[in-house]
Coordinates of C-alpha atoms in Angstrom, one line a residue:
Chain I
X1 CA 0.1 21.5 21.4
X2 CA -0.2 17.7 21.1
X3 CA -2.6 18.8 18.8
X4 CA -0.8 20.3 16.3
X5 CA 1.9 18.0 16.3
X6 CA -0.4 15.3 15.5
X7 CA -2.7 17.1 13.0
X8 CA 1.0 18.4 11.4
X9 CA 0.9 16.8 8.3
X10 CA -2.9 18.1 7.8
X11 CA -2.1 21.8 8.6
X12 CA 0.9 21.6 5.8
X13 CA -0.8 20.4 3.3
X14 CA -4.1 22.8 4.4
X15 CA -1.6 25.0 3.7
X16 CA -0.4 24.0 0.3
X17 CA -4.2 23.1 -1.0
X18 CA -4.6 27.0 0.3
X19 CA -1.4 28.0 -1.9
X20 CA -3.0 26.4 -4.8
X21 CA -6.5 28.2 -4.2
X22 CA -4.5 31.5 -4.5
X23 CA -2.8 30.0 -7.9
X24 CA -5.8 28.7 -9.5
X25 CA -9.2 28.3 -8.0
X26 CA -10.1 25.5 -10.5
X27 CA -7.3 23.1 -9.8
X28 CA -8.3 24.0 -5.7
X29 CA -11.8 22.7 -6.3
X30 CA -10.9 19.9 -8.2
X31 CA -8.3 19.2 -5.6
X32 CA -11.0 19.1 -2.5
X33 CA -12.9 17.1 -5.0
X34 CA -10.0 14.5 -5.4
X35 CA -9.5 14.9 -1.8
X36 CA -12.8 13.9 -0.7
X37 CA -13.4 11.0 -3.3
X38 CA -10.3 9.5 -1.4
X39 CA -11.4 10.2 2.2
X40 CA -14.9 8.1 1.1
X41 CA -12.8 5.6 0.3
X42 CA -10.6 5.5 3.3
X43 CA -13.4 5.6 5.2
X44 CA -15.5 2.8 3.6
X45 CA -12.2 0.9 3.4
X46 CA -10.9 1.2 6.8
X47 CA -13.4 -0.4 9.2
X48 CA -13.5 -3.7 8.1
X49 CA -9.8 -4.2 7.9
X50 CA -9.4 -2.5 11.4
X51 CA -12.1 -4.5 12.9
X52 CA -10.4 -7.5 11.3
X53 CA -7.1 -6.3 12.6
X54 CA -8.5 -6.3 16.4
X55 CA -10.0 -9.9 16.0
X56 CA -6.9 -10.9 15.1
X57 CA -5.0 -9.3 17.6
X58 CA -7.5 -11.0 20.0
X59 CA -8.1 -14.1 18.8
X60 CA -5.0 -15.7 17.1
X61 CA -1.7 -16.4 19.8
X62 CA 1.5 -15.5 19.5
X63 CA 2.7 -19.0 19.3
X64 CA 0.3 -19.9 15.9
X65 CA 1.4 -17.3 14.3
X66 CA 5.1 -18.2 15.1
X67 CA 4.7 -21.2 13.6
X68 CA 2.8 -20.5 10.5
X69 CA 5.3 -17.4 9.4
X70 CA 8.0 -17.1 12.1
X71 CA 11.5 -17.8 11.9
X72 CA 11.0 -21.3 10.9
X73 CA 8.2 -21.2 8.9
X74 CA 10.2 -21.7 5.5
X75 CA 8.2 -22.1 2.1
X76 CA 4.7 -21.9 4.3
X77 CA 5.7 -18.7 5.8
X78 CA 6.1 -16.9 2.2
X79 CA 3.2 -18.5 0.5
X80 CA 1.0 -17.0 3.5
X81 CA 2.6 -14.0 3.3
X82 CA 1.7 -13.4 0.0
X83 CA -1.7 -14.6 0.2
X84 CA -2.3 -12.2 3.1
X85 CA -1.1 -9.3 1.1
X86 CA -3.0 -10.2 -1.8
X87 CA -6.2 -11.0 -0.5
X88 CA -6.9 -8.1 0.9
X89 CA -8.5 -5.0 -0.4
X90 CA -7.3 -1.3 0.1
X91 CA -4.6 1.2 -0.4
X92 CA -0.9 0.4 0.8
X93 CA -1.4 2.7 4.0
X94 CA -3.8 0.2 5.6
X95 CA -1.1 -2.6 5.4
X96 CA 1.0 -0.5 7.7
X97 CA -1.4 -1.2 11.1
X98 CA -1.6 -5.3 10.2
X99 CA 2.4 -5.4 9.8
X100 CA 2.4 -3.6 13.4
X101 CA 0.1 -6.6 14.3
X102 CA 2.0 -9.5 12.2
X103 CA 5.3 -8.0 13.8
X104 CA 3.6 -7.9 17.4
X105 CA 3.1 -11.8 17.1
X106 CA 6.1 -12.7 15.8
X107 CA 6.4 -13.2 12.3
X108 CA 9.7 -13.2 11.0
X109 CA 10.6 -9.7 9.2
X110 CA 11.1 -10.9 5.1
X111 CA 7.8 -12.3 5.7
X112 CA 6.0 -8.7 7.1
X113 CA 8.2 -7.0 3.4
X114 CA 6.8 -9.7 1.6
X115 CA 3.5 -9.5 2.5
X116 CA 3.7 -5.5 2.4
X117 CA 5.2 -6.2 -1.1
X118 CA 2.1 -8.4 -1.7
X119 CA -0.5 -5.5 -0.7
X120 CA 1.2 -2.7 -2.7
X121 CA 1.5 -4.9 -5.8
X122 CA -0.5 -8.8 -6.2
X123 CA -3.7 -8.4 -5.4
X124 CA -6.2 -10.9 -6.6
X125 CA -9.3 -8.6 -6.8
X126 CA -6.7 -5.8 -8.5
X127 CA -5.5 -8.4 -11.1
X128 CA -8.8 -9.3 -12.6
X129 CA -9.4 -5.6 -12.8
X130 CA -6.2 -4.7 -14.6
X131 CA -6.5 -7.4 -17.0
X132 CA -9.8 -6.3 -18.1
X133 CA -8.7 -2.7 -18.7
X134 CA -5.0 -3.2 -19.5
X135 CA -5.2 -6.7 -21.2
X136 CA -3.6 -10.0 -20.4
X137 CA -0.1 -9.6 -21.6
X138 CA 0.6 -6.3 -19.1
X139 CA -1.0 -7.7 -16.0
X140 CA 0.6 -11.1 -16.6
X141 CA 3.9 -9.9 -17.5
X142 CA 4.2 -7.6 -14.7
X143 CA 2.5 -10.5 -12.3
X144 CA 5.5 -12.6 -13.6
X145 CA 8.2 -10.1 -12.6
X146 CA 6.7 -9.2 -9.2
X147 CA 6.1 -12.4 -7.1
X148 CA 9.9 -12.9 -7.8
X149 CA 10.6 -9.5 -7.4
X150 CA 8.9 -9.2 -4.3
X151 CA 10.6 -12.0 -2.4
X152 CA 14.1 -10.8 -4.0
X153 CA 13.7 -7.1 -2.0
X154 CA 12.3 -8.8 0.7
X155 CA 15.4 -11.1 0.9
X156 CA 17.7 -8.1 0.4
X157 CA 15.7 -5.8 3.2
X158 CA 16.4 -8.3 5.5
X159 CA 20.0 -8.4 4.4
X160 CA 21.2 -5.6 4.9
X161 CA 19.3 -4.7 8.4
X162 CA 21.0 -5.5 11.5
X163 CA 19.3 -8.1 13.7
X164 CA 19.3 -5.4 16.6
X165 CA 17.1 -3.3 14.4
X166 CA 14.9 -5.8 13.5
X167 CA 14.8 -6.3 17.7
X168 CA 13.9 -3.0 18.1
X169 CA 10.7 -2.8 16.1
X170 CA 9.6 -5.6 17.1
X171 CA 9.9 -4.0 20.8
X172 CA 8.5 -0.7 19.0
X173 CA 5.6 -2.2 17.5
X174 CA 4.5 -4.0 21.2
X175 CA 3.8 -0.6 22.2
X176 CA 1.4 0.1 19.3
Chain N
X1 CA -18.3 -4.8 -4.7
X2 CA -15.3 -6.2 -3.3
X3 CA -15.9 -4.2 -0.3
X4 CA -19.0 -5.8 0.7
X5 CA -17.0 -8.8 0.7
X6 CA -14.8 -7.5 3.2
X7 CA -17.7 -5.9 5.0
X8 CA -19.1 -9.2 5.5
X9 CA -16.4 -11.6 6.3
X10 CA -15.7 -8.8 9.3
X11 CA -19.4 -8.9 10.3
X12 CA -19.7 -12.6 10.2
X13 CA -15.9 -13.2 12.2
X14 CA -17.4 -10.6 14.5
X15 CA -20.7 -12.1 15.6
X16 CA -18.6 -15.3 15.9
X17 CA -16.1 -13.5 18.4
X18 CA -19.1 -12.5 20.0
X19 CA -20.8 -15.3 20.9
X20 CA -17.8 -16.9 22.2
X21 CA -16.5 -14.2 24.5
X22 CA -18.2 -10.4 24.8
X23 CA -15.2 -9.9 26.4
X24 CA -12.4 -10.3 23.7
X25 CA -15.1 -9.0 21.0
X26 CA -15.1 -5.6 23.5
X27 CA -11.0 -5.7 23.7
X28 CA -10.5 -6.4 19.9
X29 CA -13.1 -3.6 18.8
X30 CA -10.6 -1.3 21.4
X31 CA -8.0 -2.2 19.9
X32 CA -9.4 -1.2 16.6
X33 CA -10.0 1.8 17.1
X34 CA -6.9 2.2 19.0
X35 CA -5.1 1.5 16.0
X36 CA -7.0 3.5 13.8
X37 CA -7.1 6.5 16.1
X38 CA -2.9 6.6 15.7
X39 CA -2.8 6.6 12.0
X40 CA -6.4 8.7 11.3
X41 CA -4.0 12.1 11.3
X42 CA -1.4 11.4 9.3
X43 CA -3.6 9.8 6.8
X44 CA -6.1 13.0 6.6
X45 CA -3.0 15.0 5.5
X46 CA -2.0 12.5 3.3
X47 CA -5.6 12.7 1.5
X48 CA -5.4 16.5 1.3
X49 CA -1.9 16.4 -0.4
X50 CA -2.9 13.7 -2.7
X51 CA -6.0 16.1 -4.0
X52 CA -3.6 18.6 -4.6
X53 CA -0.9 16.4 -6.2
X54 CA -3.6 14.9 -8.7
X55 CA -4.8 18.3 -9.6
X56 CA -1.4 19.5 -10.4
X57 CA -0.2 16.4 -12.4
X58 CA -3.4 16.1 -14.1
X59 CA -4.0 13.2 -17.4
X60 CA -2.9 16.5 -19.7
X61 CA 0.6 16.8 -18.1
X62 CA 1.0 13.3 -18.0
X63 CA 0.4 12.2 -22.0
X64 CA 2.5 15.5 -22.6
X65 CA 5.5 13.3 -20.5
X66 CA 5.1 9.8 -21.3
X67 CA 4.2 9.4 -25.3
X68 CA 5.4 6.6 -26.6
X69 CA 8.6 8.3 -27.8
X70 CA 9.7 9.9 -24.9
X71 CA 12.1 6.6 -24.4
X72 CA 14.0 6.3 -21.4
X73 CA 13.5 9.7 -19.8
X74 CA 9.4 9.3 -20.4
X75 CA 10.4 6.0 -18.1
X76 CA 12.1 8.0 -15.1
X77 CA 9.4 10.6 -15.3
X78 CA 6.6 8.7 -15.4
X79 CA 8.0 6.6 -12.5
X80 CA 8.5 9.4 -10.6
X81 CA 5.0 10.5 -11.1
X82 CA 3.8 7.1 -10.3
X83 CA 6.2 7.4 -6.7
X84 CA 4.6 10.8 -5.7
X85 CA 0.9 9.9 -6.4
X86 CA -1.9 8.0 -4.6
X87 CA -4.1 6.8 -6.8
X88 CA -6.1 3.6 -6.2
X89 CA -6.0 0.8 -8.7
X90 CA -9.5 1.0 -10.0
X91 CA -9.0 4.3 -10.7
X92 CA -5.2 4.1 -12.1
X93 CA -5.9 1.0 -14.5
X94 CA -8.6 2.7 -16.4
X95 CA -6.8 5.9 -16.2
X96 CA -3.6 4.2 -17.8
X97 CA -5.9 2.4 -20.5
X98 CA -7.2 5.9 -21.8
X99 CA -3.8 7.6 -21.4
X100 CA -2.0 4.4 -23.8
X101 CA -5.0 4.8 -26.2
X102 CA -3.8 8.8 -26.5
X103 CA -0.2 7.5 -26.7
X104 CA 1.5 7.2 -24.2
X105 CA 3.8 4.1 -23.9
X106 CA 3.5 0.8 -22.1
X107 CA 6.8 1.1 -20.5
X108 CA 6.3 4.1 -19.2
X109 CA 2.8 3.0 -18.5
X110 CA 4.1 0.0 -17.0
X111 CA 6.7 2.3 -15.1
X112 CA 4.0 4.5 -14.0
X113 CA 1.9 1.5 -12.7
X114 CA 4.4 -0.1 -11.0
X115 CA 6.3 2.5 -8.8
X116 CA 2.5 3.9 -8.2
X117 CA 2.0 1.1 -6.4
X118 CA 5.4 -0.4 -5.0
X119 CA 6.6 3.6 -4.2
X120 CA 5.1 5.9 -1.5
X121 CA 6.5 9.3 -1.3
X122 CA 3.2 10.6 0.4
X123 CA 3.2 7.4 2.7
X124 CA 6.6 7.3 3.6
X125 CA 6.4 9.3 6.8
X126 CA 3.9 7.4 8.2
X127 CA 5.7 4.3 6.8
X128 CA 8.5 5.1 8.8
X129 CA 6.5 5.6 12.0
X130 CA 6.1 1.9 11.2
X131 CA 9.5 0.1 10.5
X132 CA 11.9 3.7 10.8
X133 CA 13.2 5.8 7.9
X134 CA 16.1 3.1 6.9
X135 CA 14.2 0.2 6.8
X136 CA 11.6 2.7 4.6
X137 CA 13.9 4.9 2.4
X138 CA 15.7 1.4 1.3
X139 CA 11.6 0.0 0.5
X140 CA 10.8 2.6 -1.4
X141 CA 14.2 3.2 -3.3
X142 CA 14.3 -0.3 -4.5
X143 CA 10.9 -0.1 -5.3
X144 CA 11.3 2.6 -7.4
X145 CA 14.4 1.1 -9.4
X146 CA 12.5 -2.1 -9.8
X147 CA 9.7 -0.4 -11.6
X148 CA 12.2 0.0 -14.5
X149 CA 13.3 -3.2 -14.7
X150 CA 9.5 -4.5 -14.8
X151 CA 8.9 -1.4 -17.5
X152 CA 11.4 -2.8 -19.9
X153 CA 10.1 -6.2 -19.6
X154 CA 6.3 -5.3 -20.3
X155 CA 7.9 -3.2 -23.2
X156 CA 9.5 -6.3 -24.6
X157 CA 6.8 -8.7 -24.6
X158 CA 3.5 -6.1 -24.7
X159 CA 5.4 -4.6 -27.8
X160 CA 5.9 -8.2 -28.7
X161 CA 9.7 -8.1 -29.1
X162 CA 10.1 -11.3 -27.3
X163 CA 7.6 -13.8 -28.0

């Protein structure tokens, strides 16, 4: 049973890959294709950064991290925060486990959004690539917009949520 | 390429962990796997769905919505496309280069980039196992209206109305 509610999200969308098997066989294949190119990648992807994740978790104290992006951390906090998020390498789903981690060691919360921001959207390998197929003028223009975008959201994220929540995942993410 | 970068800054930290306390090296590699243990489901139906999303909205369907004169409405669809999709950037830059050179638009490519990677409809539930649905609908939502504002500003100065 515990199963099944884990695997949940697999069985449903089993079920819809099955659903478009029955539609068109050709779109099924090149689905599993899809599919599996993406697992490969997770899965060449994810060890590092999870191995990286434990050190971390290990190996840096609560305190440092406090002071390099915690509540007082200021300008240092949000230049680290992006270069965290944009050093890295892989899809936005692996920042999730390191923002459980950042949270964990108490790192103030427009820092985790800006350094999720920074994943989903700065990175340095990513720009180089996106330049040489896109061209300058699109990867710098949208570089432009996004570093101030990014802390802007961040800013407003942490606006409008109530300290209490903010407590909670931080209590939430302890148990993780 | 990049990921043998990654694969051998971890192998380098982790000998160095190792040879200053088995101990912690054993607890960190638990945690590890702890950690990636909790969010191996989710992500394996999140891989499935992607296939089938991909193979649904496929590079056909997605000139066909966002040619160059499809305006403002190209812009929402083409954002949404790029909120419900998965596609890593060294797949989605090249992708977006061919699709431009078969017309479609830079703000809607630039819409389509940007929501693709700031927006995670396939994500979100796993997202909000994370930081809760608030915290996660208000992410993604503001995400996803940001990617306009950063598609009419690469349609300004890429079309070179501004400088």
């Amino acid at each position: 049973m515990v199963l099944i509610k884990k695997f949940k999200g697999a069985l449903i969308s089993g079920i819809l890959l099955g659903l478009l098997f029955a539609w068109d066989a050709g779109k099924g294949i090149e689905a599993i294709k899809i599919s599996g190119f993406a697992l490969k990648e997770m899965l060449s992807i994810i060890p590092p950064i999870f191995i990286l994740l434990g050190l971390l978790d290990v190996w840096i104290s609560k305190e440092t991290m406090i002071k390099l992006m915690g509540k007082e951390s200021g300008a240092k906090g949000i230049l680290l925060a992006f270069f965290f998020g944009s050093a890295t390498v892989g899809p936005l789903y692996g920042a999730f486990p390191v923002a459980a981690v950042f949270m964990k060691k108490g790192v103030k919360f427009s820092n985790i959004m800006i350094f999720i921001g920074a994943w989903s959207t700065t990175k340095i390998p990513m720009l180089l690539f996106e330049i040489s197929s896109m061209g300058a003028p699109f990867a710098i223009t949208r570089l432009l917009v996004n570093i101030p975008g990014i802390i802007i959201m961040a800013w407003i994220i942490d606006l409008v949520t109530p300290d209490a929540e903010i407590e909670k995942l931080h209590q939430r993410m302890e148990k993780m | 390429m990049r990921i043998i970068y990654l694969y051998g800054v971890s192998a380098v930290l982790l000998a160095l962990s190792f040879h200053k306390s088995r101990e912690k090296t054993k607890k960190a590699l638990k945690k590890a796997w702890k950690s990636f243990s909790k969010i191996f489901p989710a992500l394996l139906g999140i891989l499935i769905l992607v296939g089938v999303l991909l193979a649904v909205f496929d590079a056909d369907l997605i000139t066909m919505v966002i040619g160059d004169q499809s305006g403002w409405i190209g812009v929402v669809l083409s954002a949404t496309v790029g909120a419900i999709t998965l596609i890593p950037g060294f797949i989605a830059f090249p992708t977006a280069s061919v699709l431009i050179d078969n017309g479609a638009g830079y703000m809607q490519i630039g819409a389509f980039i940007s929501s693709l990677m700031m927006v995670g409809v396939v994500t979100a539930q796993m997202e909000a196992e994370y930081f809760g649905k608030r915290i996660t609908l208000i992410r993604n939502l503001m995400g996803f209206i940001f990617s306009f504002l950063v598609a009419y500003v690469i349609g300004r100065v890429v079309d070179g109305l501004w400088f």
